Coordinates of C-alpha atoms in Angstrom, one line a residue:
X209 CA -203.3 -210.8 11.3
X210 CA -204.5 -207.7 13.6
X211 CA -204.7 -209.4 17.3
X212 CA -206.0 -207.3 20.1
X213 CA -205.6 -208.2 23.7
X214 CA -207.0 -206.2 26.9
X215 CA -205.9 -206.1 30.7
X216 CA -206.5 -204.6 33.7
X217 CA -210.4 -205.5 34.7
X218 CA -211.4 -206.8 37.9
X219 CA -213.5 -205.7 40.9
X220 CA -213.1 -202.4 42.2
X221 CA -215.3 -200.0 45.0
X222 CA -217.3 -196.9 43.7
X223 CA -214.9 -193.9 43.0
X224 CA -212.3 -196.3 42.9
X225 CA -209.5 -196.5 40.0
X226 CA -208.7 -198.8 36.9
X227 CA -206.3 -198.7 34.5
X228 CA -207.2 -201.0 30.7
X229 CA -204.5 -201.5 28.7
X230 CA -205.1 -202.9 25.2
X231 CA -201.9 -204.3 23.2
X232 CA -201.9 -204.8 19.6
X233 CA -200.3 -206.7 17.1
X234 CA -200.2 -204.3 14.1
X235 CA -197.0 -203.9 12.3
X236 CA -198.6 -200.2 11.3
X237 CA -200.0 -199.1 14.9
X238 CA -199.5 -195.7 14.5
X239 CA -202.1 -195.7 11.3
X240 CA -205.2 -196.9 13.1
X241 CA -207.8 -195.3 15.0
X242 CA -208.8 -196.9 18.2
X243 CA -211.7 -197.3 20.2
X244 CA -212.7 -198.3 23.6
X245 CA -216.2 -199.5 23.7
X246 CA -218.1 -201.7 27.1
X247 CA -221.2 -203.9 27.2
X248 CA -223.3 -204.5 30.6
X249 CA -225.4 -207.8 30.8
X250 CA -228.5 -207.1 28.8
X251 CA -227.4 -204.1 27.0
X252 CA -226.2 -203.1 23.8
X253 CA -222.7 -202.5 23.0
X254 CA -221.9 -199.3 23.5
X255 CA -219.1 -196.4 22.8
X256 CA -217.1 -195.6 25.1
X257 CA -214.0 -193.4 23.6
X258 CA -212.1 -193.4 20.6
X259 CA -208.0 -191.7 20.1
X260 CA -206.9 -191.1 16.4
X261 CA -204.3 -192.4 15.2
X262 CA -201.3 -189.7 16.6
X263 CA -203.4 -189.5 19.8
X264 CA -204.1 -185.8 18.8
X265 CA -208.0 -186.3 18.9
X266 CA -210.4 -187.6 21.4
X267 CA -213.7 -188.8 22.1
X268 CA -215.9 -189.6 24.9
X269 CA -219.5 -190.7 25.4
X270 CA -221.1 -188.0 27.8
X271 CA -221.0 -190.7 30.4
X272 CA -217.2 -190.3 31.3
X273 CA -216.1 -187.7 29.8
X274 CA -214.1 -186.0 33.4
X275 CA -214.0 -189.2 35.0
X276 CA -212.0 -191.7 32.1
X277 CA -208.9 -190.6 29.6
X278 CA -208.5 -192.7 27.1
X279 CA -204.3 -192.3 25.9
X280 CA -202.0 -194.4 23.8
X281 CA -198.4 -195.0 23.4
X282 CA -197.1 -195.6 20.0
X283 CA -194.2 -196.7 20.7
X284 CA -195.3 -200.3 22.8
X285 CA -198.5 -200.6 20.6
X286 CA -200.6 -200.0 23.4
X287 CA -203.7 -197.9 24.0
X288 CA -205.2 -196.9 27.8
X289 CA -208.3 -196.3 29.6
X290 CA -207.6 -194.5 32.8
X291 CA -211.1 -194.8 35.0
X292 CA -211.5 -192.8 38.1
X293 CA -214.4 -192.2 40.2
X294 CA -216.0 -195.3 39.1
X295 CA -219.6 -195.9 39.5
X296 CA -221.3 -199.7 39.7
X297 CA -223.6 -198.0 36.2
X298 CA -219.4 -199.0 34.7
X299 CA -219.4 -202.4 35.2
X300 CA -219.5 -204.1 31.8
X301 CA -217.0 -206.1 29.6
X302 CA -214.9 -203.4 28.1
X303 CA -213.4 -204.4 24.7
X304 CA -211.0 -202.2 22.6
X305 CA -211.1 -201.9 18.8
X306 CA -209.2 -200.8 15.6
X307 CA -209.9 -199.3 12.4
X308 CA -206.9 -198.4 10.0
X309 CA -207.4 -194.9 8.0
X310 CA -209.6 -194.6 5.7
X311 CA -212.1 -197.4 7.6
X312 CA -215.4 -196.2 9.0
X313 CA -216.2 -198.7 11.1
X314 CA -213.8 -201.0 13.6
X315 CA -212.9 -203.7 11.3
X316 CA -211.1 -205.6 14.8
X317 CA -212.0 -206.5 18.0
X318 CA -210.7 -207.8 21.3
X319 CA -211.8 -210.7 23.3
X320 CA -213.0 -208.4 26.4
X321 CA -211.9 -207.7 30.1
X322 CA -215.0 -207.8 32.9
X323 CA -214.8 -204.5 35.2
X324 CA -217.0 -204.9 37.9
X325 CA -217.7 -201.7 40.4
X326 CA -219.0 -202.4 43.7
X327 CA -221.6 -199.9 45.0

């Protein structure tokens, strides 16, 4: 059973910092792709950034890319979203996801963590 859990939301000024952290409970962590994806009050989910499996490879939506840097440790199971220079056009729930190799689409999901940017 693949369980994903985020942390590190909350309220913050514009061009302020956050950290995420997502943990996971897969035995195999180092096999899966992982993605960091937000949804604002009536919006779409959207993509945010993605890390392969070895950490290697990167991806950002145009949006962030400069401003977040998306990292993982393999070691502790745990995948980051570092957010600087935050803008109140962040604040969504961000949720992290996970796709083993071989998947095209995130086959798990966390429950979410609000970030909320203050203009």
């Amino acid at each position: 059973q693949v369980q994903l859990v985020e942390s590190g939301g909350g309220l913050v000024q514009a061009g302020g910092s956050l950290r995420l952290s997502c943990a996971a409970s897969i035995r195999t962590f180092s096999s899966y792709g992982m993605g960091w994806f937000r949804q604002a009050p009536g919006k779409e989910r959207e993509f945010v950034a993605a890390i392969n499996f070895s950490g290697s490879s990167v991806d950002y939506t145009d949006s962030v890319k400069g401003r977040f840097t998306i990292s993982r440790d393999n070691a502790k199971n745990t995948m980051y979203l570092q957010m600087n220079s935050l803008k109140p056009e962040d604040t969504a729930v961000y949720y992290c996801a996970a796709k083993s190799v071989g998947m095209q689409r995130y086959a798990y999901w966390g429950q979410g963590t609000q970030v909320t940017v203050a203009s």
